[in-house]
Each structure stands twice: as C-alpha cells, then as structure tokens.
Coordinates of C-alpha atoms in Angstrom, one line a residue:
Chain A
X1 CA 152.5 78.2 241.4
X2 CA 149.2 77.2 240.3
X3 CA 148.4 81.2 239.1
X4 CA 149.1 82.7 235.7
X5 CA 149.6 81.2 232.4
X6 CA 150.2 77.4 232.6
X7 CA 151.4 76.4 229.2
X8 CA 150.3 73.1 227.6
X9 CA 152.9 71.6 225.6
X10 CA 152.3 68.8 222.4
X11 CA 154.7 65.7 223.0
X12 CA 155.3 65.4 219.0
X13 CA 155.7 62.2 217.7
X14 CA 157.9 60.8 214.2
X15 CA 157.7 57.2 213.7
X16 CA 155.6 56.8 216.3
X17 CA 158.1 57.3 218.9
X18 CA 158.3 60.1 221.1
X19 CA 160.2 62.9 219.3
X20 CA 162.2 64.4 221.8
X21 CA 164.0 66.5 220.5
X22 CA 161.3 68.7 219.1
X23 CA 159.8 67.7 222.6
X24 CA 162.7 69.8 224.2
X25 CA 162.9 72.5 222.2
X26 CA 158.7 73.0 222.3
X27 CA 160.0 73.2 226.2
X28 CA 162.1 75.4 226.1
X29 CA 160.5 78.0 224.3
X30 CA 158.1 78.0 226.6
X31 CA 160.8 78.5 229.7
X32 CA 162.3 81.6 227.2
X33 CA 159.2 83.1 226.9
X34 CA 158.7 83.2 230.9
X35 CA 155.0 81.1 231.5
X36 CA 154.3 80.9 234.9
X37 CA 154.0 77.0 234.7
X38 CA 154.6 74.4 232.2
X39 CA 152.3 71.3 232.5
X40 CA 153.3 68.7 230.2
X41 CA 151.1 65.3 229.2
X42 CA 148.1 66.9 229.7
X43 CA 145.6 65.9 227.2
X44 CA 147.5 68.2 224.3
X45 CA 150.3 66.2 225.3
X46 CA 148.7 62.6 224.5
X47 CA 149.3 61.3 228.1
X48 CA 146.5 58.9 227.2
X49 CA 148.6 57.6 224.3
X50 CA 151.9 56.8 225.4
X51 CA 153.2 53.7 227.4
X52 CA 154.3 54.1 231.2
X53 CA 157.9 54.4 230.0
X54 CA 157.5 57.4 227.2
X55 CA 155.7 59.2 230.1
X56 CA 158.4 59.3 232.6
X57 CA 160.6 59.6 229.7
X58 CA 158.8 62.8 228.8
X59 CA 158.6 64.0 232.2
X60 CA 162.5 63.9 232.5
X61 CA 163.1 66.0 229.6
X62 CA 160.8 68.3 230.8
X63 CA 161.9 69.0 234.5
X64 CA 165.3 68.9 233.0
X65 CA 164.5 71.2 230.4
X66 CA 162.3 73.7 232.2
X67 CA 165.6 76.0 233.5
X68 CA 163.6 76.1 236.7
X69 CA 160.4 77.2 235.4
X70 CA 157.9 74.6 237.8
X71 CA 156.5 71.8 235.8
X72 CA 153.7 69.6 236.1
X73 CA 153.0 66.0 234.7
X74 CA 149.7 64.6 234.2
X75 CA 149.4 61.3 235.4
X76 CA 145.8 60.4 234.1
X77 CA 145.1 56.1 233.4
X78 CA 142.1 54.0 233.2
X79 CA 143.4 51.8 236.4
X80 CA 144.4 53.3 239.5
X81 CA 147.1 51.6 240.3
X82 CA 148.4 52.7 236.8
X83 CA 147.8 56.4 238.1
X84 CA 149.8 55.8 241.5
X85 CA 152.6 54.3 239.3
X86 CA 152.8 57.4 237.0
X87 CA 152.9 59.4 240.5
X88 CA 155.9 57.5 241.8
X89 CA 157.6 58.1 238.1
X90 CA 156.5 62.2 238.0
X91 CA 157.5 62.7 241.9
X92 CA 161.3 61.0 241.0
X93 CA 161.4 62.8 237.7
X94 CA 161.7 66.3 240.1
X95 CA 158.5 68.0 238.9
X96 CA 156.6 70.2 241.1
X97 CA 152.8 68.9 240.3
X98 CA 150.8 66.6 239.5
X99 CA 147.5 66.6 236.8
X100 CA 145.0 64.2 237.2
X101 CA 141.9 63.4 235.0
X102 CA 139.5 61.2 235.7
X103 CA 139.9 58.9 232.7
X104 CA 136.8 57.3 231.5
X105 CA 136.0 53.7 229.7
X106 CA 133.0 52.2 231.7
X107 CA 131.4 55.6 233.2
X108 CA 132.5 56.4 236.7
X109 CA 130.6 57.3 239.4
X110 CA 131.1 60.2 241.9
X111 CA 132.3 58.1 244.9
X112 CA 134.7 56.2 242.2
X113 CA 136.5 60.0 241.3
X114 CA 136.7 60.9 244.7
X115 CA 138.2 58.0 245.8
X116 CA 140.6 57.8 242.8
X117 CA 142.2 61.5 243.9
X118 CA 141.9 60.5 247.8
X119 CA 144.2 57.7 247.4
X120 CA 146.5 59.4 244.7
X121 CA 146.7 62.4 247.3
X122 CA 147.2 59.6 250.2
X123 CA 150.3 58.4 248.2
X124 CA 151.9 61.5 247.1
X125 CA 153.9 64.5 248.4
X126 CA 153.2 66.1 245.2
X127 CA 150.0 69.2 244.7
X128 CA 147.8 67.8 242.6
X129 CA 145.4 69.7 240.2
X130 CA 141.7 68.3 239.7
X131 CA 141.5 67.8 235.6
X132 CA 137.9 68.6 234.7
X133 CA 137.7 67.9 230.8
X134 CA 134.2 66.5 229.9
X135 CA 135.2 66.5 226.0
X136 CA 138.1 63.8 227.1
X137 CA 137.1 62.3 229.7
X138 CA 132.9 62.1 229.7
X139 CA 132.8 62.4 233.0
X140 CA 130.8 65.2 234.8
X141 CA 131.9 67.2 237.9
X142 CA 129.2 68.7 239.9
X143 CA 129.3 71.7 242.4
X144 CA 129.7 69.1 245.5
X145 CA 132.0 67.3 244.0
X146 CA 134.6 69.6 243.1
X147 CA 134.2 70.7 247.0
X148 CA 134.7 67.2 247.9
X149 CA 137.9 66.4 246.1
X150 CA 139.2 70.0 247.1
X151 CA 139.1 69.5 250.9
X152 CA 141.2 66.8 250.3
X153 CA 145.1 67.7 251.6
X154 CA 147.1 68.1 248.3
X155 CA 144.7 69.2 246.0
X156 CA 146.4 72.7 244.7
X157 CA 143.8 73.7 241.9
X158 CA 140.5 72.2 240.0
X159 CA 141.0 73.2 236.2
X160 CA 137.8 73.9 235.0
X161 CA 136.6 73.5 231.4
X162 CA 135.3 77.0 229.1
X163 CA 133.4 79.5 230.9
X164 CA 130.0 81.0 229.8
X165 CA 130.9 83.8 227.2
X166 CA 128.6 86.4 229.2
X167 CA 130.4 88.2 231.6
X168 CA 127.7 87.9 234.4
X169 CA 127.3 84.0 233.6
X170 CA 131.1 83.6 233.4
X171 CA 131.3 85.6 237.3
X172 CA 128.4 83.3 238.3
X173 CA 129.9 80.2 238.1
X174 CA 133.2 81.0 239.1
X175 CA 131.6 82.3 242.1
X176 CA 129.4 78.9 242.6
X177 CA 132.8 76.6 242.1
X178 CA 135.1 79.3 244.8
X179 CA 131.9 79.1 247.4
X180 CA 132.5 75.4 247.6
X181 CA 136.5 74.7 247.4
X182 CA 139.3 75.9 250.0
X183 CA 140.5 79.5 250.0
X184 CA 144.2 78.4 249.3
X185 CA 142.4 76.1 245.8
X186 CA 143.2 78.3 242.7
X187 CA 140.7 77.8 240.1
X188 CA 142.2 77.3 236.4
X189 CA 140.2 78.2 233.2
X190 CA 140.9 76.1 230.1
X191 CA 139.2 75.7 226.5
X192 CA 141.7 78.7 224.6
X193 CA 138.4 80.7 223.4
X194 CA 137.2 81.3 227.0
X195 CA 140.4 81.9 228.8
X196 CA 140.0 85.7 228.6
X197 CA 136.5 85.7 230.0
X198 CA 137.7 83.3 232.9
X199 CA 140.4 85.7 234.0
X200 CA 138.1 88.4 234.2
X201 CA 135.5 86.3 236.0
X202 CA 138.2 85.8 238.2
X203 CA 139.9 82.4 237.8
X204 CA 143.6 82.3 238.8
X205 CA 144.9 80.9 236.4
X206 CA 145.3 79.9 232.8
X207 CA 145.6 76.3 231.4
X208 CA 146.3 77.0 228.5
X209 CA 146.8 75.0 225.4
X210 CA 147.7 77.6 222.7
X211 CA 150.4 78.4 225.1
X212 CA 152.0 75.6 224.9
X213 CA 153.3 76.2 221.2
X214 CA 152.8 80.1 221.0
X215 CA 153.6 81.0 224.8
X216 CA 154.2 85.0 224.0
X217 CA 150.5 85.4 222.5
X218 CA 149.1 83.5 225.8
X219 CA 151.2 85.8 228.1
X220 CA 149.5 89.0 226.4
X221 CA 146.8 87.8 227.3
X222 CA 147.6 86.2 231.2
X223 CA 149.1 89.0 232.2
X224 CA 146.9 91.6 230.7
X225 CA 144.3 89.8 232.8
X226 CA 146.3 89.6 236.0
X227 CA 147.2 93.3 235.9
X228 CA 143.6 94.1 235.7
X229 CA 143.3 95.4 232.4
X230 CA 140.4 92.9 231.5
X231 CA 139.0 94.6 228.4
X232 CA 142.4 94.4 226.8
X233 CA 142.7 90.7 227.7
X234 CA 139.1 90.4 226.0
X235 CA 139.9 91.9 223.0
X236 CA 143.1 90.3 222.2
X237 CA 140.7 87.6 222.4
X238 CA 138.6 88.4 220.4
X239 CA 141.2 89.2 218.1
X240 CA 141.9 85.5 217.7
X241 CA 138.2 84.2 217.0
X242 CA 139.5 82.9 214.0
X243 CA 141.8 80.6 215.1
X244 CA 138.9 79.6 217.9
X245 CA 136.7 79.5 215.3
X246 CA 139.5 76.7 213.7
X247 CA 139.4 74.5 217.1
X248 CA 135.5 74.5 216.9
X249 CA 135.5 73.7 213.4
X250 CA 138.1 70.9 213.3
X251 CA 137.1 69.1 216.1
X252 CA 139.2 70.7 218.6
X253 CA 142.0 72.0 219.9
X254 CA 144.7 69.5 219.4
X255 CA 144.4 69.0 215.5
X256 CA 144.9 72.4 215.0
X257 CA 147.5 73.0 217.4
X258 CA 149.4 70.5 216.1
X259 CA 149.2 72.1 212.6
X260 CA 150.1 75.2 213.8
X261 CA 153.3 73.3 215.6
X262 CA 154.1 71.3 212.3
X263 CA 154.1 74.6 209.9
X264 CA 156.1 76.4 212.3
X265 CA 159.0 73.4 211.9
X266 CA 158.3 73.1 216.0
X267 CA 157.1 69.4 214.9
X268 CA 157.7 67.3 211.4
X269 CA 154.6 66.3 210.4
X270 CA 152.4 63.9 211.5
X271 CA 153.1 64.8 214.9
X272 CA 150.0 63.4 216.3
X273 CA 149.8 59.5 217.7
X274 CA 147.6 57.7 215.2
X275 CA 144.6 56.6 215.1
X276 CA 144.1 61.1 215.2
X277 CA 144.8 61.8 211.8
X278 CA 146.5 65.2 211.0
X279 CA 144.2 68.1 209.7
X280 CA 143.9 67.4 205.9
X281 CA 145.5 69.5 203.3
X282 CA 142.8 72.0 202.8
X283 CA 142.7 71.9 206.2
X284 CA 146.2 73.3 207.1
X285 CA 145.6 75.7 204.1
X286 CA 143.1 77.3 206.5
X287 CA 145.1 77.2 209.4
X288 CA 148.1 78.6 207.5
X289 CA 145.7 81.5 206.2
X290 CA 144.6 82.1 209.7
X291 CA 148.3 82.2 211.1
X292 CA 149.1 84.7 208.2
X293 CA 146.2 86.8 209.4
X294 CA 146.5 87.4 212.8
X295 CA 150.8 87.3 212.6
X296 CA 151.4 84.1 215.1
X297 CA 154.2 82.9 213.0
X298 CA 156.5 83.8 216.0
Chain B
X1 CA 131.5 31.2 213.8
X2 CA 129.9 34.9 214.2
X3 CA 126.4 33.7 215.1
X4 CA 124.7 32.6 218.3
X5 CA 125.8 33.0 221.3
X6 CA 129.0 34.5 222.0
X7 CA 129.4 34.7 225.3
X8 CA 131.9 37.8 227.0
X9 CA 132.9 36.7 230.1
X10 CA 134.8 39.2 233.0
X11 CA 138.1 39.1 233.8
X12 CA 137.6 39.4 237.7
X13 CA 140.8 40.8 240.0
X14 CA 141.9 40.1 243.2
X15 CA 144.3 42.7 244.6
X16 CA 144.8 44.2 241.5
X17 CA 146.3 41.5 239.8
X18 CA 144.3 39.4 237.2
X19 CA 142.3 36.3 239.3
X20 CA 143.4 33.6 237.1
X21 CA 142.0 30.5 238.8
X22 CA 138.5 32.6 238.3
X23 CA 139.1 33.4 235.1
X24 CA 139.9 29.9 233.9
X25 CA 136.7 28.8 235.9
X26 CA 135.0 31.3 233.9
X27 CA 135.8 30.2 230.7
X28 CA 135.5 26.8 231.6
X29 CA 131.6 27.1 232.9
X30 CA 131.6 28.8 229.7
X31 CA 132.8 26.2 227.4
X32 CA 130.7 23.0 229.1
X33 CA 127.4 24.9 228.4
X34 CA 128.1 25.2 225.0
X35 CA 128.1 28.7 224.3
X36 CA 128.6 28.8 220.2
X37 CA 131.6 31.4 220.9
X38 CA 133.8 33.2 223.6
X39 CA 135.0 36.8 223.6
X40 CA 137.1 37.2 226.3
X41 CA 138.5 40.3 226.7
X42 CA 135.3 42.8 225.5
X43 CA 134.4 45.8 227.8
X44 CA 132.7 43.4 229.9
X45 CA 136.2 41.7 230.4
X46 CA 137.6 44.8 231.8
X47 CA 140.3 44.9 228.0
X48 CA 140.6 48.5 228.8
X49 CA 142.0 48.9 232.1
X50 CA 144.8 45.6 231.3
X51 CA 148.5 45.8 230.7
X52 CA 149.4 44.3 227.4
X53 CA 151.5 41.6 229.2
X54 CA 148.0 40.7 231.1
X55 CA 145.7 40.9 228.1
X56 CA 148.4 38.8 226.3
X57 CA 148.8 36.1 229.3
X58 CA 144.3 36.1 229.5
X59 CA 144.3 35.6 225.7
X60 CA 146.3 32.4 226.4
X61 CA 144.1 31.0 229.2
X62 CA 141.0 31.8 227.5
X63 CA 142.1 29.9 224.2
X64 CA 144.1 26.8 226.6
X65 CA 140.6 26.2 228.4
X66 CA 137.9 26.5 225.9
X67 CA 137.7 22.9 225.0
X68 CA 137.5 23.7 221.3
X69 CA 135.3 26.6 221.5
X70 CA 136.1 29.9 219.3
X71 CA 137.6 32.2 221.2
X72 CA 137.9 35.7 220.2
X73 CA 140.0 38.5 222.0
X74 CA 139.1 42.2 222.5
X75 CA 142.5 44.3 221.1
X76 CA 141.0 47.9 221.5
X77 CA 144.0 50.9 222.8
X78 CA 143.8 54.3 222.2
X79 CA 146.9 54.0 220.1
X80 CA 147.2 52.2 216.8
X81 CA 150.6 50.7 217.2
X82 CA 149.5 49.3 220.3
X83 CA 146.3 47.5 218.6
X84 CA 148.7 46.1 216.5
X85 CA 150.7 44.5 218.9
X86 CA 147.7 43.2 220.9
X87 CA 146.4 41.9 217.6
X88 CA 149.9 40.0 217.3
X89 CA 150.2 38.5 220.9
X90 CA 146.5 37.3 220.5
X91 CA 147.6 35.6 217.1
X92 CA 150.3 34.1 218.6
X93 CA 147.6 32.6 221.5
X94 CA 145.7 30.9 219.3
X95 CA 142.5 32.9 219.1
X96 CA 140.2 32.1 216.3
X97 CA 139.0 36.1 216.1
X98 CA 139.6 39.5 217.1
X99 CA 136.8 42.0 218.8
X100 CA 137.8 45.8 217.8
X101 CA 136.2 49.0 219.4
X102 CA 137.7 52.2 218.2
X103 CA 138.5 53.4 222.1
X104 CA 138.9 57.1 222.3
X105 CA 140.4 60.3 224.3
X106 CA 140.8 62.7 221.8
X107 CA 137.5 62.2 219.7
X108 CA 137.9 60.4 216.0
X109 CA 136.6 61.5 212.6
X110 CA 135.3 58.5 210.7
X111 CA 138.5 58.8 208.8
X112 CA 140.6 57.8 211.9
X113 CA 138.3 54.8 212.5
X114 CA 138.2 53.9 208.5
X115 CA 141.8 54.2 208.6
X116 CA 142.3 52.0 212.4
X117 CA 140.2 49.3 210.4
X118 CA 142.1 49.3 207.6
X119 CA 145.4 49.0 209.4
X120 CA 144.6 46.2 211.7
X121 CA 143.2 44.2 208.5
X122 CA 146.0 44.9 206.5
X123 CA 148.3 43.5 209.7
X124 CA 146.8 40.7 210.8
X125 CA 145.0 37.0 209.4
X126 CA 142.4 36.9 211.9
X127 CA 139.1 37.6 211.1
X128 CA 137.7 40.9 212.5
X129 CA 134.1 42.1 214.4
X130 CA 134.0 45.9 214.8
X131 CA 133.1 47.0 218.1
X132 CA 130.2 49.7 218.5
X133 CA 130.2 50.1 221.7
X134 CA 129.4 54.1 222.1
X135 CA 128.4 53.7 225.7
X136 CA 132.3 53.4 226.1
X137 CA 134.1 54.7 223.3
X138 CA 132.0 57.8 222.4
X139 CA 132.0 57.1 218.8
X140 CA 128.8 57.1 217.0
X141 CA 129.2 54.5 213.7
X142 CA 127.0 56.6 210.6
X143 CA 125.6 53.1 208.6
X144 CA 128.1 54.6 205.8
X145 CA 131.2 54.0 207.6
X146 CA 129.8 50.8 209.0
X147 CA 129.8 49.9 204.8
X148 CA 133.3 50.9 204.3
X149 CA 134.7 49.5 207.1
X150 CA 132.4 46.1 206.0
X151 CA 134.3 46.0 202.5
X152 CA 137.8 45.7 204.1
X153 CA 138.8 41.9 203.9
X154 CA 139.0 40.1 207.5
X155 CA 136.0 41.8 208.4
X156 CA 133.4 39.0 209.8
X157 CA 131.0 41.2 211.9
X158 CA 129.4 44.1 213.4
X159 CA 128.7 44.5 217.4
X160 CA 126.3 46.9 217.1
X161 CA 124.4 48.5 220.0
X162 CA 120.9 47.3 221.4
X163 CA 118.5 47.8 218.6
X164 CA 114.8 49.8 219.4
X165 CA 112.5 48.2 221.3
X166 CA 109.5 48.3 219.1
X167 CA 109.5 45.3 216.3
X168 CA 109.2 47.6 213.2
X169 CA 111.3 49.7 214.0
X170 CA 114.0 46.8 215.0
X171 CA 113.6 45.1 212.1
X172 CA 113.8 48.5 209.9
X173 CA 117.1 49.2 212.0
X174 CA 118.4 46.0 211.5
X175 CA 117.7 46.4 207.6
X176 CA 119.5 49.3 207.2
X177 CA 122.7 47.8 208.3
X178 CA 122.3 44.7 206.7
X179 CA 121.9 46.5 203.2
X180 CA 125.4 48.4 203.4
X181 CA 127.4 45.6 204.6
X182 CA 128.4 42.3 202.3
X183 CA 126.5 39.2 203.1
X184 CA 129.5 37.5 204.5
X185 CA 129.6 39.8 207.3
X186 CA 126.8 38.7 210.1
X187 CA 125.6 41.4 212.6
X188 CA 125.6 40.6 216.3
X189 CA 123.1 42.4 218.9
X190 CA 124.6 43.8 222.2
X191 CA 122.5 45.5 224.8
X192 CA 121.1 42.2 226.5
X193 CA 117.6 44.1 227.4
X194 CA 117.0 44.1 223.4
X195 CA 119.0 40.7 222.7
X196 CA 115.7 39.0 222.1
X197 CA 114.4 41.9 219.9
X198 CA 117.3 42.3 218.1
X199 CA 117.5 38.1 217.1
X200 CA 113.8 38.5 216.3
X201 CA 115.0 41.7 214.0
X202 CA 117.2 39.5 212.1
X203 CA 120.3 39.6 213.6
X204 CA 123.0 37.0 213.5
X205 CA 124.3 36.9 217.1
X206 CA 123.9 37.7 220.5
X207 CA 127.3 39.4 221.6
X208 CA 126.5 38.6 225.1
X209 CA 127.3 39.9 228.5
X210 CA 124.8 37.9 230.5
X211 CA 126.1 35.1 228.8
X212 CA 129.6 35.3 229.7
X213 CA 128.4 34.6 233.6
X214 CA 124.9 33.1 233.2
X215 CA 125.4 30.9 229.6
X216 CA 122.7 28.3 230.0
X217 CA 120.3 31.7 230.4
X218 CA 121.3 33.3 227.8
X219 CA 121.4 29.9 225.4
X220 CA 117.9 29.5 225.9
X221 CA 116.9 33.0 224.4
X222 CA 119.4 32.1 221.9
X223 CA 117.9 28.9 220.6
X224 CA 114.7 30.1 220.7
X225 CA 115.3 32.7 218.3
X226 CA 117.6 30.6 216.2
X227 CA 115.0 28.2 215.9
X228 CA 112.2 30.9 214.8
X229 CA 111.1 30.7 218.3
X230 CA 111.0 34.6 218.8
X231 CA 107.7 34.8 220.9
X232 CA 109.6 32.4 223.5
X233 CA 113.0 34.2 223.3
X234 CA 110.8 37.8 223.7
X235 CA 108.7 35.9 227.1
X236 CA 111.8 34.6 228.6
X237 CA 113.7 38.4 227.8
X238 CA 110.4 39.8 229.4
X239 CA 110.4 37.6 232.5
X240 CA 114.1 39.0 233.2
X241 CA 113.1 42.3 233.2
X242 CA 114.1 42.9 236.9
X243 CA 117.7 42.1 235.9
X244 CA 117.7 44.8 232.9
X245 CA 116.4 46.8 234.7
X246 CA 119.4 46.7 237.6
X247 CA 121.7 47.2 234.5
X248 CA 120.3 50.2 233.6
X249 CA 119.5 51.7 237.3
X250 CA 123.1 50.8 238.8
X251 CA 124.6 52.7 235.5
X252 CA 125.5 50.1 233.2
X253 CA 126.2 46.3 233.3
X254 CA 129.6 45.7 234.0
X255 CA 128.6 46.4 237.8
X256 CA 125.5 43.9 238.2
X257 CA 127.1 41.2 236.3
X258 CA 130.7 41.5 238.7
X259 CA 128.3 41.4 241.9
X260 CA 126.3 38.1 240.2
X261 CA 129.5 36.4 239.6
X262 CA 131.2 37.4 243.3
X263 CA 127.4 36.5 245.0
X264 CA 127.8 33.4 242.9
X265 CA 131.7 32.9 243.9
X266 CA 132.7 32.8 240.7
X267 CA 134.9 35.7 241.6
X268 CA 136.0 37.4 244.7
X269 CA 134.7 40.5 245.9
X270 CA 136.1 43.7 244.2
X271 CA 136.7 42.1 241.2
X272 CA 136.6 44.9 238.9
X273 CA 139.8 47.1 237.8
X274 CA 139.8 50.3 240.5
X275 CA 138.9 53.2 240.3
X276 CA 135.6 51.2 239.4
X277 CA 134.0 50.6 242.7
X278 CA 131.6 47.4 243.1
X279 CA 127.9 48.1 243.7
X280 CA 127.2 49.4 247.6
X281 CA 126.2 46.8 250.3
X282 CA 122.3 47.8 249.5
X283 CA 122.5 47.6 246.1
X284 CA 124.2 44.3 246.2
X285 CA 121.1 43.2 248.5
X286 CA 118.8 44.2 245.4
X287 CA 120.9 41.8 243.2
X288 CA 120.3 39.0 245.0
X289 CA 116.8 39.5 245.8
X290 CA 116.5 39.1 241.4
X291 CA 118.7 36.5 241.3
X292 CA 116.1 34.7 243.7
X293 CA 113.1 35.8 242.7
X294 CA 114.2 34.7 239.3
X295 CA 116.0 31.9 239.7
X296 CA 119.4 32.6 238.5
X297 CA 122.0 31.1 241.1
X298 CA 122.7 28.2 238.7

C-alpha cells in the first residue's frame, strides 16, 4: 500500500468551515482516476489548521468516499496526547494509515521525535508513515534517526523531502536512507519538482501533492516510473518546470495548488484557512497562463 | 504598562493536564515581587501546545491571582479564527493585554501577518504587543512591516528578539525600530542573555523568561537599567553568564527554566507539554551546580 502514487488532497475551506462537499468531490476524483493511495490532512490538507473535530470529520468523508481506494490521515499536533487522540479518531474513522509529522513550536530534540512515534506506534494498530518535511515542520531528520524510528513495529514508510536533481546524488542518498531502515520500510519522495528523480533513484513511492487535485498527470508520471521507463517519467517532468517553477516562486506548493483547485471550480475561492492568503491576482494570472500552457485544465 | 519588567511565567503540567495549584503559585510569587507586568501564556508558558478551553481556564487564574498586577495573555494559533476566539475568552478573563506571535506551518508573506494584525485589532479592545519570536514561529519581521503593523490602533508594543551584543550596534538596532514605529508604542527586549544590553540600547521593557520563575533576579537588572544604572544591569547580566549559557547549550530556554522551577518545587517534574522531554538526569545536575554557584534557589 505504501508504493505508487499517493495523492495529497486540499481540505478546501468557505467561510472558514470545512467545505465538504468540494472536500468529497476533490476525493473522489482522485478514487476515478485510480491513485494507489489517497492521504488526506497532510500538510496540503491544513491538518495543522483545523480543530480535533473538522479532522475526524474529514477523515470520515474520506474513508467513506475513497470507493475502497486505501486512505491515510495525518495526525500531526504540537502535544502528544493531541496526536494519540487524532489516532484513536483516524483508526475509528476505517482508514488504513496513519501520517505523522513531527510538529514543531519550541525545537525538538531527536530523543523527543523518537519517542513521539514510539508511543503513537505503542498505541495504534494502524502503519504509520514517518513525515519528514523540514519546510513545515523545522525539524531535521538525520541518517540514524530515520533508522531509529523505522525499527520501530508499525512504521510502514519515511516520506522523505525533494531529492538532489543529479541522478548520482539523487541514487546516493536514497541508498544512504535504504542502508539504515527495514527491508519491508518503503521510502516515499515528496516536493512535486523531484518526484521523477526519486522514482528513478529508486524510492517506492510518490507523495504527491499535485496529485491530489490533478491525479491523471501524477499517474503518468508514477507509473511511468514504476514500469521502468525512467527517462519518460523525467521528461514529463521536465515538461512541467513551469508550474515548479510557480511553487518556488510563490512560496510553495500549497498557494498554487490551491489556485489551480479554485480556477478549475474544484474549490470556490479563498479555499485556504487564513492567516495564508490566496495567490494575488497577478498571481493566478500566471498560474492560469501556466495551466493553459502545459493543458492541466483536466 | 509595556515597560519594565514583564515577567512570562510557565504553565507547568502534571500528567498532561495543566498543574493549577503550580500555576497559581507561579503567578502568585510573581505578583508579591513586584514584577511591573505578567504575560502568562507566551512560548515560555507552553500557549502553543494548550487547548483553547485550557488557555481560557489559565487566562482566568492568571488575572484572579495577580493582586492587581497587569496581566497580559499569549493568543497565538495557526488559524485566524481561532486567534480571535482566544482574543475573546481572554477579554472575557479580565486581562489588561494581549501578546501575539504570528505562529506558522505553512510559511506567511508579510501580507498574511499585516493582515493577522489588522484582524485581531479590528476585533478586539485590548491593547496589543506583537510577538517576534522567530526562534518559534519562523517568521523574520523586515523593520517595514514592524511600521505597518505599529500604525494599526491597539498596538502597544514590539517583543522583538535579543538585540547584538556589541553597544553600537545595540543601540543602532534599537534605533532603527524605534524610528518606524509611533512613539506610543514601547519596544520590549526578549533574549534574557542581551536583556541588559538591550535596556542599555534604549528599550522600554524586559519581556522576560527568567523573570517569570526568578522575579527578584531579573528586577534587579531591571531597575538598574531603568534607573540609568546600565553598568550595574550589564555586571549583574555578566555574572549570570553560566545560566545563559545553559539556555543556549541545552537548545533553548524553555528547558533550563522548567528544570529551575521543578529543582525549585515550583513544579513537578515533567512539567512541560510532551513530546518535549525535560533536560537528562546529567544535565539537570549541571543546572543545579549554577543555581548554586550563583545563588539562585531563592
């Protein structure tokens, strides 16, 4: 399960309240379009942002809306005992995995992480994937660590942030993380721009945030990858470096994302929970110009 | 009622429920020395990792047992609405001020802080000091935005972080701040290594960690440097040394000042909000041996 394309769904907002039917229907594209996994309040999903009760909220609609395509909830909080309660909720809800970030406000130590995802694992049934995002979080994994965690029983796959563009580099340190973690561990490549180059370096699978709104161009890509045919995957990728180029500029993934969700009626506007601020105008001028361009309107 | 000493006392734990009977002691140690304010509730009071119904019950005790001292509540969430609601429930307590730190997941664009500030002032009565804290949030203030954000009405002060060591180049820091904000709105050190330096600098308070657990300490650099006394207020800085330096070898203060207050059983042991570990049973020796050596258990 913790292979192929795992697509990253946005949890729009209207009113600042969940909006759940766009919520559903974001869902179940992604079951039409066949991903291998949906994972839903990950960080594109604004699990940071939304109270105890929108989360298991959210991860009801999407087991329920999945049609049997496996789904996994993050259950990230500052306080552990806020993190075991969002496992309890996720493991009624009927989902098949749990995410878990190391949330950051006072900086964490390394025995404080592993100890967070030993007692998480100690108090649920559910695989549970080791959330590296540095941009989010500010917390740094190390080599040892990421061995550490992954020894514990449960732990089904470490997602690991961007790869190094250059192919060698990339096979390097996907080599350096797989020397220290369990064989049965799958190792997950996010940040959209590297996905390619972490397939072909040999990570499992793809955590995948432009999948979660436009599922059929990440598949093209997944399953190019899976089937071998690396340099295809690569230059689809590189087909899309301007809409990377978009993530980098505009201060990442989500703002764009959402804009692309919000122009394509999958969310109304102002999807995102404030304080983040939609793109501005001229912004989403750009994005829309970049959509036109590389034909993603589907 | 933004200069002096404000002193930012912890809210310690005990089995993962908020210690009351410490806190109140806390804030009670806090009013008899005379500390010129309180802000419960800050980083150093753990606001992050708290339920609203717990941040709303400690913003009531705080305000019920300062004797008459202002009290001023931390209302930071990673979500507007839920700022807002803080803001309310510490209105309702009684608080004489609210502490605001633009807390972050997804990173912020000055416009999403501008925009945070503006919100929050529109909303509530209660004056305002805007939390830099980018140790924690990740947000760097530009002195621009630090002007804008000045011009809103209800803004009282800036928390800004530990100002350079060198005098010059304190007092040149300092300047810069104090020439894009109005006059009305004082500027308050944080960083207790530079408290000293920054008073000498020109600033208008201490926003005080130290102080929440050791206030007759950190009264006496205070008063010094109110009092023009800024060779005094550097010495006695200087003389602490040993304790700075723990904060900045056990990663942060938030650790050293938990283990002063259990050593000094003014909480229990494993005060702090998991997954934040205490300090180890060695380092915890080293904390002891500088509250000795510079006689701090009063």
């Amino acid at each position: 399960m913790f292979t192929g394309l795992s697509a990253f769904p946005l949890t729009p907002l209207v009113d600042d309240e969940v909006d759940e039917r766009a919520f559903v229907r974001l869902i179940e594209r992604l079951a039409t379009a066949g991903v291998d996994s949906i994972t839903a309040l990950g960080s594109t999903g604004s699990y940071a942002y939304l109270t105890p009760e929108e989360r298991s909220r959210v991860a009801r609609l999407a087991v329920d809306h999945a049609a049997g395509t496996p789904v996994v909830i993050g259950i990230g909080a500052l306080r552990t005992s806020q993190v075991l309660a969002n496992a309890a909720n996720v493991e009624k809800a009927g989902a098949a995995g749990l995410l878990l970030a190391p949330m950051t406000y006072q900086p964490l130590t390394e025995d404080d992480v592993f100890a967070l995802f030993r007692t998480v694992t100690a108090h649920s049934s559910l695989p549970v994937i080791v959330y590296d995002n540095p941009g989010t979080t500010h917390f740094i994994f190390s080599p040892e660590l990421y061995g550490r965690i992954a020894e514990l029983p449960g732990i089904a796959s470490i997602k690991i942030p961007g790869v190094p563009a250059e192919p060698e580099a990339a096979r390097t340190r996907v080599g350096e993380i797989r020397a220290v973690i369990p064989d049965h561990v799958t190792i997950g490549v996010s940040g959209d721009a590297r996905a390619a180059a972490g397939l072909a370096a040999g990570c499992d699978a793809w955590y995948s945030v432009i999948g979660g709104t436009l599922p059929v161009l990440a598949l093209g890509i997944t399953r190019a990858a899976r089937e071998g045919r690396f340099s295809d995957a690569i230059a689809e990728s590189e087909r899309l470096a301007p809409l990377w180029n978009l993530f980098s500029e505009f201060g990442g993934s989500i703002r764009v994302v959402a804009a692309i969700a919000e122009h394509l009626a999958l969310a109304t506007t102002s999807s995102l929970p404030l304080p983040l601020q939609g793109l501005t105008e001229a912004q989403r001028h750009r994005v829309v110009e970049v959509i036109d361009e590389l034909g993603l309107d589907r």
